[in-house]
PDB file of C-alpha atoms in Angstrom:
ATOM      1  CA  MET A   1      -9.837 -19.703 -15.874  1.00  0.00           C
ATOM      2  CA  ILE A   2      -6.413 -18.132 -15.313  1.00  0.00           C
ATOM      3  CA  THR A   3      -4.105 -17.465 -18.259  1.00  0.00           C
ATOM      4  CA  PHE A   4      -0.509 -16.251 -18.061  1.00  0.00           C
ATOM      5  CA  VAL A   5       0.840 -14.111 -20.911  1.00  0.00           C
ATOM      6  CA  ASP A   6       4.037 -12.307 -21.808  1.00  0.00           C
ATOM      7  CA  ALA A   7       3.527  -8.772 -20.456  1.00  0.00           C
ATOM      8  CA  SER A   8       4.830  -7.263 -23.691  1.00  0.00           C
ATOM      9  CA  ALA A   9       2.243  -9.112 -25.775  1.00  0.00           C
ATOM     10  CA  GLN A  10      -0.663  -6.777 -25.092  1.00  0.00           C
ATOM     11  CA  SER A  11      -1.144  -3.470 -23.284  1.00  0.00           C
ATOM     12  CA  ARG A  12      -4.797  -4.027 -22.305  1.00  0.00           C
ATOM     13  CA  ARG A  13      -5.768  -7.295 -20.721  1.00  0.00           C
ATOM     14  CA  LYS A  14      -8.945  -9.098 -19.849  1.00  0.00           C
ATOM     15  CA  PRO A  15      -9.904 -10.404 -16.380  1.00  0.00           C
ATOM     16  CA  GLY A  16      -8.089 -13.604 -15.551  1.00  0.00           C
ATOM     17  CA  VAL A  17      -5.135 -12.831 -17.840  1.00  0.00           C
ATOM     18  CA  ILE A  18      -1.990 -12.383 -15.742  1.00  0.00           C
ATOM     19  CA  PRO A  19       1.090 -10.734 -17.292  1.00  0.00           C
ATOM     20  CA  LEU A  20       4.561 -12.131 -16.707  1.00  0.00           C
ATOM     21  CA  HIS A  21       7.233  -9.439 -16.910  1.00  0.00           C
ATOM     22  CA  GLY A  22      10.817  -9.733 -18.043  1.00  0.00           C
ATOM     23  CA  GLU A  23      13.868  -7.675 -17.162  1.00  0.00           C
ATOM     24  CA  GLU A  24      12.463  -4.550 -18.817  1.00  0.00           C
ATOM     25  CA  GLY A  25       9.463  -4.619 -16.509  1.00  0.00           C
ATOM     26  CA  PHE A  26      11.550  -5.286 -13.412  1.00  0.00           C
ATOM     27  CA  ALA A  27      13.922  -2.451 -14.331  1.00  0.00           C
ATOM     28  CA  GLY A  28      11.009  -0.059 -14.843  1.00  0.00           C
ATOM     29  CA  MET A  29       9.466  -1.062 -11.541  1.00  0.00           C
ATOM     30  CA  ARG A  30      12.757  -0.636  -9.684  1.00  0.00           C
ATOM     31  CA  LYS A  31      12.997   2.953 -10.880  1.00  0.00           C
ATOM     32  CA  ALA A  32       9.358   3.809 -10.124  1.00  0.00           C
ATOM     33  CA  GLY A  33       9.390   2.025  -6.775  1.00  0.00           C
ATOM     34  CA  ALA A  34      12.612   3.688  -5.663  1.00  0.00           C
ATOM     35  CA  LEU A  35      11.286   7.169  -6.408  1.00  0.00           C
ATOM     36  CA  THR A  36       8.021   6.451  -4.569  1.00  0.00           C
ATOM     37  CA  ALA A  37       9.947   5.193  -1.548  1.00  0.00           C
ATOM     38  CA  GLN A  38      12.168   8.283  -1.613  1.00  0.00           C
ATOM     39  CA  ALA A  39       9.113  10.534  -1.605  1.00  0.00           C
ATOM     40  CA  LEU A  40       7.624   8.661   1.351  1.00  0.00           C
ATOM     41  CA  ASP A  41      10.919   9.050   3.215  1.00  0.00           C
ATOM     42  CA  ILE A  42      10.836  12.812   2.645  1.00  0.00           C
ATOM     43  CA  LEU A  43       7.275  13.039   3.955  1.00  0.00           C
ATOM     44  CA  THR A  44       8.515  11.712   7.310  1.00  0.00           C
ATOM     45  CA  GLU A  45       9.942  15.195   7.993  1.00  0.00           C
ATOM     46  CA  TYR A  46       6.509  16.809   7.601  1.00  0.00           C
ATOM     47  CA  VAL A  47       4.298  14.467   9.628  1.00  0.00           C
ATOM     48  CA  GLU A  48       3.945  16.243  12.953  1.00  0.00           C
ATOM     49  CA  PRO A  49       1.210  17.857  15.066  1.00  0.00           C
ATOM     50  CA  GLY A  50      -0.321  20.932  13.484  1.00  0.00           C
ATOM     51  CA  VAL A  51       0.502  20.054   9.882  1.00  0.00           C
ATOM     52  CA  PRO A  52      -2.547  19.588   7.610  1.00  0.00           C
ATOM     53  CA  THR A  53      -2.578  16.631   5.255  1.00  0.00           C
ATOM     54  CA  SER A  54      -3.018  19.072   2.369  1.00  0.00           C
ATOM     55  CA  THR A  55       0.586  20.122   3.034  1.00  0.00           C
ATOM     56  CA  LEU A  56       1.725  16.523   2.666  1.00  0.00           C
ATOM     57  CA  ASP A  57      -0.161  16.314  -0.610  1.00  0.00           C
ATOM     58  CA  LYS A  58       1.558  19.451  -1.902  1.00  0.00           C
ATOM     59  CA  VAL A  59       4.999  18.137  -0.923  1.00  0.00           C
ATOM     60  CA  ALA A  60       4.337  14.869  -2.769  1.00  0.00           C
ATOM     61  CA  TYR A  61       3.092  16.669  -5.874  1.00  0.00           C
ATOM     62  CA  GLU A  62       6.094  18.995  -5.999  1.00  0.00           C
ATOM     63  CA  PHE A  63       8.500  16.088  -5.470  1.00  0.00           C
ATOM     64  CA  ALA A  64       6.892  14.192  -8.353  1.00  0.00           C
ATOM     65  CA  ARG A  65       6.992  17.254 -10.620  1.00  0.00           C
ATOM     66  CA  ASP A  66      10.633  17.978  -9.814  1.00  0.00           C
ATOM     67  CA  ASN A  67      11.629  14.371 -10.568  1.00  0.00           C
ATOM     68  CA  GLY A  68       9.775  13.856 -13.829  1.00  0.00           C
ATOM     69  CA  ALA A  69       7.070  11.665 -12.319  1.00  0.00           C
ATOM     70  CA  ILE A  70       3.274  11.803 -12.220  1.00  0.00           C
ATOM     71  CA  PRO A  71       1.125  10.930  -9.171  1.00  0.00           C
ATOM     72  CA  ALA A  72      -1.104   8.128 -10.423  1.00  0.00           C
ATOM     73  CA  THR A  73      -4.085   9.149  -8.276  1.00  0.00           C
ATOM     74  CA  LEU A  74      -4.200  12.735  -9.573  1.00  0.00           C
ATOM     75  CA  PHE A  75      -7.493  12.920 -11.522  1.00  0.00           C
ATOM     76  CA  TYR A  76      -7.853   9.128 -11.357  1.00  0.00           C
ATOM     77  CA  ARG A  77     -11.609   8.500 -11.581  1.00  0.00           C
ATOM     78  CA  GLY A  78     -12.166  12.093 -10.501  1.00  0.00           C
ATOM     79  CA  TYR A  79      -9.813  11.990  -7.498  1.00  0.00           C
ATOM     80  CA  ARG A  80      -8.027  15.346  -7.214  1.00  0.00           C
ATOM     81  CA  HIS A  81      -5.017  14.652  -4.998  1.00  0.00           C
ATOM     82  CA  SER A  82      -1.553  13.127  -5.224  1.00  0.00           C
ATOM     83  CA  LEU A  83      -1.857  11.119  -1.993  1.00  0.00           C
ATOM     84  CA  CYS A  84      -4.315   9.235   0.124  1.00  0.00           C
ATOM     85  CA  THR A  85      -3.988  10.123   3.825  1.00  0.00           C
ATOM     86  CA  SER A  86      -5.899   7.789   6.155  1.00  0.00           C
ATOM     87  CA  ILE A  87      -5.989   8.834   9.816  1.00  0.00           C
ATOM     88  CA  ASN A  88      -6.854   6.665  12.840  1.00  0.00           C
ATOM     89  CA  HIS A  89     -10.117   4.820  12.010  1.00  0.00           C
ATOM     90  CA  VAL A  90      -9.862   5.600   8.283  1.00  0.00           C
ATOM     91  CA  VAL A  91      -8.951   2.318   6.592  1.00  0.00           C
ATOM     92  CA  CYS A  92      -7.881   3.681   3.209  1.00  0.00           C
ATOM     93  CA  HIS A  93      -8.469   6.350   0.533  1.00  0.00           C
ATOM     94  CA  GLY A  94      -8.607   9.214   3.017  1.00  0.00           C
ATOM     95  CA  ILE A  95      -8.620  12.573   1.242  1.00  0.00           C
ATOM     96  CA  PRO A  96      -6.048  15.263   2.141  1.00  0.00           C
ATOM     97  CA  ASP A  97      -7.598  18.425   3.622  1.00  0.00           C
ATOM     98  CA  GLU A  98      -6.852  21.430   5.811  1.00  0.00           C
ATOM     99  CA  ARG A  99      -7.448  19.764   9.166  1.00  0.00           C
ATOM    100  CA  PRO A 100      -4.192  19.614  11.155  1.00  0.00           C
ATOM    101  CA  LEU A 101      -2.728  16.365  12.389  1.00  0.00           C
ATOM    102  CA  ARG A 102      -2.932  15.941  16.161  1.00  0.00           C
ATOM    103  CA  GLU A 103      -0.576  14.463  18.730  1.00  0.00           C
ATOM    104  CA  GLY A 104      -1.330  10.755  19.027  1.00  0.00           C
ATOM    105  CA  ASP A 105      -2.768  10.310  15.520  1.00  0.00           C
ATOM    106  CA  ILE A 106      -1.598   7.532  13.259  1.00  0.00           C
ATOM    107  CA  VAL A 107      -1.766   8.162   9.520  1.00  0.00           C
ATOM    108  CA  ASN A 108      -1.256   5.945   6.515  1.00  0.00           C
ATOM    109  CA  ILE A 109       0.147   7.714   3.459  1.00  0.00           C
ATOM    110  CA  ASP A 110      -0.421   5.918   0.166  1.00  0.00           C
ATOM    111  CA  LEU A 111       1.469   7.123  -2.903  1.00  0.00           C
ATOM    112  CA  THR A 112       1.871   5.832  -6.442  1.00  0.00           C
ATOM    113  CA  LEU A 113       4.324   7.586  -8.755  1.00  0.00           C
ATOM    114  CA  VAL A 114       4.395   6.889 -12.476  1.00  0.00           C
ATOM    115  CA  VAL A 115       7.926   6.956 -13.905  1.00  0.00           C
ATOM    116  CA  ASP A 116       8.415   6.300 -17.618  1.00  0.00           C
ATOM    117  CA  GLY A 117       5.000   4.648 -17.636  1.00  0.00           C
ATOM    118  CA  TRP A 118       5.690   2.296 -14.698  1.00  0.00           C
ATOM    119  CA  HIS A 119       3.739   2.520 -11.425  1.00  0.00           C
ATOM    120  CA  GLY A 120       5.542   2.423  -8.090  1.00  0.00           C
ATOM    121  CA  ASP A 121       2.872   1.871  -5.413  1.00  0.00           C
ATOM    122  CA  SER A 122       3.547   1.910  -1.677  1.00  0.00           C
ATOM    123  CA  SER A 123       2.054   2.991   1.615  1.00  0.00           C
ATOM    124  CA  ARG A 124       3.310   3.141   5.154  1.00  0.00           C
ATOM    125  CA  MET A 125       2.261   4.273   8.614  1.00  0.00           C
ATOM    126  CA  TYR A 126       3.385   7.496  10.301  1.00  0.00           C
ATOM    127  CA  PRO A 127       2.915   8.110  14.038  1.00  0.00           C
ATOM    128  CA  VAL A 128       2.177  11.734  14.894  1.00  0.00           C
ATOM    129  CA  GLY A 129       4.201  12.556  18.000  1.00  0.00           C
ATOM    130  CA  GLU A 130       3.710  10.120  20.873  1.00  0.00           C
ATOM    131  CA  ILE A 131       1.048   7.508  20.205  1.00  0.00           C
ATOM    132  CA  SER A 132      -0.761   5.036  22.456  1.00  0.00           C
ATOM    133  CA  ARG A 133       0.579   1.564  23.089  1.00  0.00           C
ATOM    134  CA  LYS A 134      -2.448   0.015  21.350  1.00  0.00           C
ATOM    135  CA  ALA A 135      -1.695   2.084  18.252  1.00  0.00           C
ATOM    136  CA  GLU A 136       1.942   0.988  18.368  1.00  0.00           C
ATOM    137  CA  ARG A 137       0.897  -2.642  18.679  1.00  0.00           C
ATOM    138  CA  LEU A 138      -1.514  -2.336  15.742  1.00  0.00           C
ATOM    139  CA  ILE A 139       1.258  -0.930  13.559  1.00  0.00           C
ATOM    140  CA  GLU A 140       3.673  -3.656  14.681  1.00  0.00           C
ATOM    141  CA  VAL A 141       1.189  -6.415  13.824  1.00  0.00           C
ATOM    142  CA  THR A 142       0.380  -4.839  10.455  1.00  0.00           C
ATOM    143  CA  TYR A 143       4.047  -4.755   9.481  1.00  0.00           C
ATOM    144  CA  ASP A 144       4.615  -8.260  10.824  1.00  0.00           C
ATOM    145  CA  SER A 145       1.744  -9.497   8.659  1.00  0.00           C
ATOM    146  CA  LEU A 146       3.307  -7.974   5.548  1.00  0.00           C
ATOM    147  CA  GLU A 147       6.659  -9.554   6.429  1.00  0.00           C
ATOM    148  CA  ALA A 148       4.948 -12.939   6.831  1.00  0.00           C
ATOM    149  CA  ALA A 149       3.378 -12.502   3.392  1.00  0.00           C
ATOM    150  CA  LEU A 150       6.693 -11.590   1.773  1.00  0.00           C
ATOM    151  CA  GLN A 151       8.266 -14.751   3.169  1.00  0.00           C
ATOM    152  CA  VAL A 152       5.823 -16.942   1.219  1.00  0.00           C
ATOM    153  CA  ALA A 153       5.740 -14.823  -1.961  1.00  0.00           C
ATOM    154  CA  LYS A 154       7.771 -17.188  -4.134  1.00  0.00           C
ATOM    155  CA  PRO A 155       7.346 -19.709  -6.945  1.00  0.00           C
ATOM    156  CA  GLY A 156       5.674 -22.935  -5.885  1.00  0.00           C
ATOM    157  CA  ASN A 157       3.319 -21.117  -3.524  1.00  0.00           C
ATOM    158  CA  THR A 158      -0.032 -19.492  -4.262  1.00  0.00           C
ATOM    159  CA  THR A 159      -1.893 -16.264  -3.642  1.00  0.00           C
ATOM    160  CA  GLY A 160      -3.773 -18.174  -0.943  1.00  0.00           C
ATOM    161  CA  ASP A 161      -0.499 -18.699   0.920  1.00  0.00           C
ATOM    162  CA  ILE A 162      -0.042 -14.908   1.008  1.00  0.00           C
ATOM    163  CA  GLY A 163      -3.542 -14.327   2.378  1.00  0.00           C
ATOM    164  CA  ALA A 164      -3.264 -17.145   4.892  1.00  0.00           C
ATOM    165  CA  ALA A 165       0.043 -15.814   6.245  1.00  0.00           C
ATOM    166  CA  ILE A 166      -1.476 -12.383   6.857  1.00  0.00           C
ATOM    167  CA  GLN A 167      -4.723 -13.675   8.331  1.00  0.00           C
ATOM    168  CA  THR A 168      -3.039 -16.184  10.628  1.00  0.00           C
ATOM    169  CA  LEU A 169      -0.702 -13.603  12.106  1.00  0.00           C
ATOM    170  CA  ALA A 170      -3.259 -10.814  12.527  1.00  0.00           C
ATOM    171  CA  GLU A 171      -6.014 -12.966  13.978  1.00  0.00           C
ATOM    172  CA  GLY A 172      -3.479 -14.638  16.247  1.00  0.00           C
ATOM    173  CA  GLU A 173      -3.017 -11.183  17.796  1.00  0.00           C
ATOM    174  CA  ARG A 174      -6.823 -10.754  18.132  1.00  0.00           C
ATOM    175  CA  MET A 175      -6.982  -8.228  15.331  1.00  0.00           C
ATOM    176  CA  SER A 176      -8.888  -8.483  12.068  1.00  0.00           C
ATOM    177  CA  VAL A 177      -8.125  -8.320   8.347  1.00  0.00           C
ATOM    178  CA  VAL A 178     -10.164  -6.027   6.108  1.00  0.00           C
ATOM    179  CA  ARG A 179     -11.818  -8.039   3.323  1.00  0.00           C
ATOM    180  CA  ASP A 180     -13.147  -5.204   1.167  1.00  0.00           C
ATOM    181  CA  PHE A 181      -9.839  -4.140  -0.402  1.00  0.00           C
ATOM    182  CA  VAL A 182      -7.087  -6.189  -1.987  1.00  0.00           C
ATOM    183  CA  GLY A 183      -3.608  -6.001  -3.415  1.00  0.00           C
ATOM    184  CA  HIS A 184      -3.362  -5.950  -7.192  1.00  0.00           C
ATOM    185  CA  GLY A 185      -1.165  -6.471 -10.184  1.00  0.00           C
ATOM    186  CA  LEU A 186       0.534  -3.398 -11.567  1.00  0.00           C
ATOM    187  CA  GLY A 187       3.203  -2.292 -13.989  1.00  0.00           C
ATOM    188  CA  LYS A 188       2.306  -0.036 -16.879  1.00  0.00           C
ATOM    189  CA  LEU A 189      -1.275  -0.395 -15.667  1.00  0.00           C
ATOM    190  CA  PHE A 190      -2.197   1.043 -12.256  1.00  0.00           C
ATOM    191  CA  HIS A 191      -4.462  -1.900 -11.461  1.00  0.00           C
ATOM    192  CA  ASP A 192      -3.912  -5.207 -13.217  1.00  0.00           C
ATOM    193  CA  GLU A 193      -4.291  -8.916 -12.544  1.00  0.00           C
ATOM    194  CA  PRO A 194      -4.042 -10.689 -10.183  1.00  0.00           C
ATOM    195  CA  ASN A 195      -5.997  -9.557  -7.141  1.00  0.00           C
ATOM    196  CA  ILE A 196      -4.176 -10.413  -3.902  1.00  0.00           C
ATOM    197  CA  LEU A 197      -6.517 -11.238  -1.027  1.00  0.00           C
ATOM    198  CA  HIS A 198      -5.134 -10.594   2.451  1.00  0.00           C
ATOM    199  CA  PHE A 199      -6.975 -13.583   3.899  1.00  0.00           C
ATOM    200  CA  GLY A 200      -7.470 -17.098   2.656  1.00  0.00           C
ATOM    201  CA  THR A 201      -6.437 -20.733   2.747  1.00  0.00           C
ATOM    202  CA  ALA A 202      -2.897 -21.904   2.143  1.00  0.00           C
ATOM    203  CA  GLY A 203      -2.421 -23.830  -1.072  1.00  0.00           C
ATOM    204  CA  THR A 204      -5.406 -22.291  -2.818  1.00  0.00           C
ATOM    205  CA  GLY A 205      -5.725 -19.474  -5.317  1.00  0.00           C
ATOM    206  CA  ILE A 206      -3.413 -18.561  -8.186  1.00  0.00           C
ATOM    207  CA  PRO A 207       0.051 -20.156  -8.462  1.00  0.00           C
ATOM    208  CA  LEU A 208       2.915 -17.695  -8.136  1.00  0.00           C
ATOM    209  CA  LYS A 209       5.195 -17.595 -11.169  1.00  0.00           C
ATOM    210  CA  PRO A 210       8.397 -15.667 -11.909  1.00  0.00           C
ATOM    211  CA  GLY A 211       7.564 -12.404 -13.655  1.00  0.00           C
ATOM    212  CA  MET A 212       4.369 -11.658 -11.749  1.00  0.00           C
ATOM    213  CA  ILE A 213       4.290  -8.106 -10.338  1.00  0.00           C
ATOM    214  CA  PHE A 214       1.761  -7.019  -7.720  1.00  0.00           C
ATOM    215  CA  THR A 215       1.202  -5.203  -4.452  1.00  0.00           C
ATOM    216  CA  ILE A 216       0.677  -6.689  -1.017  1.00  0.00           C
ATOM    217  CA  GLU A 217      -1.079  -4.151   1.208  1.00  0.00           C
ATOM    218  CA  PRO A 218      -2.746  -5.630   4.309  1.00  0.00           C
ATOM    219  CA  MET A 219      -5.213  -3.456   6.207  1.00  0.00           C
ATOM    220  CA  ILE A 220      -5.517  -4.537   9.825  1.00  0.00           C
ATOM    221  CA  ASN A 221      -8.145  -3.335  12.318  1.00  0.00           C
ATOM    222  CA  LEU A 222      -8.020  -3.361  16.103  1.00  0.00           C
ATOM    223  CA  GLY A 223     -11.717  -4.241  16.107  1.00  0.00           C
ATOM    224  CA  LYS A 224     -13.914  -5.989  13.576  1.00  0.00           C
ATOM    225  CA  PRO A 225     -13.060  -6.137   9.859  1.00  0.00           C
ATOM    226  CA  HIS A 226     -16.157  -4.345   8.586  1.00  0.00           C
ATOM    227  CA  VAL A 227     -15.843  -1.012   6.775  1.00  0.00           C
ATOM    228  CA  LYS A 228     -18.110   1.559   5.199  1.00  0.00           C
ATOM    229  CA  ILE A 229     -17.577   4.198   2.520  1.00  0.00           C
ATOM    230  CA  LEU A 230     -18.354   7.808   3.406  1.00  0.00           C
ATOM    231  CA  SER A 231     -20.478  10.104   1.278  1.00  0.00           C
ATOM    232  CA  ASP A 232     -17.432  11.475  -0.580  1.00  0.00           C
ATOM    233  CA  GLY A 233     -17.302   8.134  -2.390  1.00  0.00           C
ATOM    234  CA  TRP A 234     -13.676   7.468  -1.420  1.00  0.00           C
ATOM    235  CA  THR A 235     -13.007   7.434   2.315  1.00  0.00           C
ATOM    236  CA  ALA A 236     -13.334   3.974   3.893  1.00  0.00           C
ATOM    237  CA  VAL A 237     -13.657   3.812   7.695  1.00  0.00           C
ATOM    238  CA  THR A 238     -14.048   1.075  10.278  1.00  0.00           C
ATOM    239  CA  ARG A 239     -17.697   0.568  11.150  1.00  0.00           C
ATOM    240  CA  ASP A 240     -16.890   0.210  14.849  1.00  0.00           C
ATOM    241  CA  ARG A 241     -14.618   3.304  14.810  1.00  0.00           C
ATOM    242  CA  THR A 242     -11.584   1.321  15.968  1.00  0.00           C
ATOM    243  CA  LEU A 243      -8.087   2.088  14.706  1.00  0.00           C
ATOM    244  CA  SER A 244      -6.878   0.716  11.373  1.00  0.00           C
ATOM    245  CA  ALA A 245      -3.387   0.440   9.879  1.00  0.00           C
ATOM    246  CA  GLN A 246      -1.954  -0.506   6.507  1.00  0.00           C
ATOM    247  CA  CYS A 247       1.425  -0.963   4.844  1.00  0.00           C
ATOM    248  CA  GLU A 248       2.202  -1.787   1.236  1.00  0.00           C
ATOM    249  CA  HIS A 249       5.034  -2.871  -1.011  1.00  0.00           C
ATOM    250  CA  SER A 250       5.182  -3.429  -4.759  1.00  0.00           C
ATOM    251  CA  ILE A 251       6.972  -6.702  -5.493  1.00  0.00           C
ATOM    252  CA  GLY A 252       7.980  -8.957  -8.355  1.00  0.00           C
ATOM    253  CA  ILE A 253       8.176 -12.737  -8.166  1.00  0.00           C
ATOM    254  CA  THR A 254      11.676 -14.004  -9.055  1.00  0.00           C
ATOM    255  CA  GLU A 255      13.020 -17.521  -9.641  1.00  0.00           C
ATOM    256  CA  THR A 256      13.767 -17.934  -5.925  1.00  0.00           C
ATOM    257  CA  GLY A 257      11.494 -15.531  -4.039  1.00  0.00           C
ATOM    258  CA  CYS A 258      10.457 -11.936  -4.517  1.00  0.00           C
ATOM    259  CA  GLU A 259      12.062  -8.581  -5.198  1.00  0.00           C
ATOM    260  CA  ILE A 260      10.707  -5.584  -3.277  1.00  0.00           C
ATOM    261  CA  PHE A 261      10.654  -2.502  -5.497  1.00  0.00           C
ATOM    262  CA  THR A 262       9.610   0.026  -2.840  1.00  0.00           C
ATOM    263  CA  LEU A 263      12.241  -0.396  -0.124  1.00  0.00           C
ATOM    264  CA  SER A 264      12.915   2.771   1.866  1.00  0.00           C
ATOM    265  CA  PRO A 265      16.345   4.204   1.037  1.00  0.00           C
ATOM    266  CA  GLY A 266      16.532   5.644   4.554  1.00  0.00           C
ATOM    267  CA  GLY A 267      15.291   2.539   6.366  1.00  0.00           C
ATOM    268  CA  LEU A 268      12.102   4.395   7.344  1.00  0.00           C
ATOM    269  CA  PHE A 269       9.431   2.039   5.993  1.00  0.00           C
ATOM    270  CA  ASN A 270       8.581   0.596   9.421  1.00  0.00           C
ATOM    271  CA  PRO A 271       8.134   3.523  11.845  1.00  0.00           C
ATOM    272  CA  MET A 272       8.347   1.383  14.964  1.00  0.00           C
ATOM    273  CA  LYS A 273      11.735  -0.019  13.962  1.00  0.00           C
ATOM    274  CA  SER A 274      13.100   3.337  12.840  1.00  0.00           C
ATOM    275  CA  ARG A 275      11.982   4.967  16.109  1.00  0.00           C
ATOM    276  CA  ALA A 276      13.569   2.201  18.153  1.00  0.00           C
ATOM    277  CA  ALA A 277      16.814   2.596  16.210  1.00  0.00           C
ATOM    278  CA  ALA A 278      16.786   6.353  16.784  1.00  0.00           C
TER     279      ALA A 278
END
């Protein structure tokens, strides 16, 4: 059974209890989301052949430190980095290391900065130099699926409408949606209710109400949707070794639609559009 509560009523919630945030929560999320998006914009300058992902991690950490923020993943459940960097067939939770990026790679960078207790969570794709047309198309479809989801993220619809929009678009392009990972509520908690499936049936699931805050973060594969976790306990990869892409926004449901908290200040969120504009 689903219960909606005033977000200020309790700091720790039980499964099935969904917080509804007021202006204080939206203001906190705007600040956290904006700083996260700014950091991801800055990282664009560093993503190029020969640069190790450990360098990207260091840049993100120093940016957070210099701006009074904390990377949410640092020491989260034993994780020791400020970013997740997922390259090519890595679906999510890739760990930064000393291996250099190579021409033609695609990498998802996932960052959550905590600002005054609020979590701004976002990820986006970065092409490394010139990439293949199939990689470009995968990124385009992934971003299109997120846009389709944002269009239906409004009161009167349901979480199933979000999943159905993503699934319909991706599968219509003969790609697949990863089922093993979901979007999630957030705010002063890193992971909160509700879970947001990126597949589903329109009209089903949890009704969307003003004040809900959550991420939408579709992971789209060129091949089949199946993934496996590597021995490090974090890195998820496609079982068939095909390319995977992801993009993510933190949003809040308003009276008429949704507010995106993690918009890129430099218009760099979608790399295909920013490259075309350049």
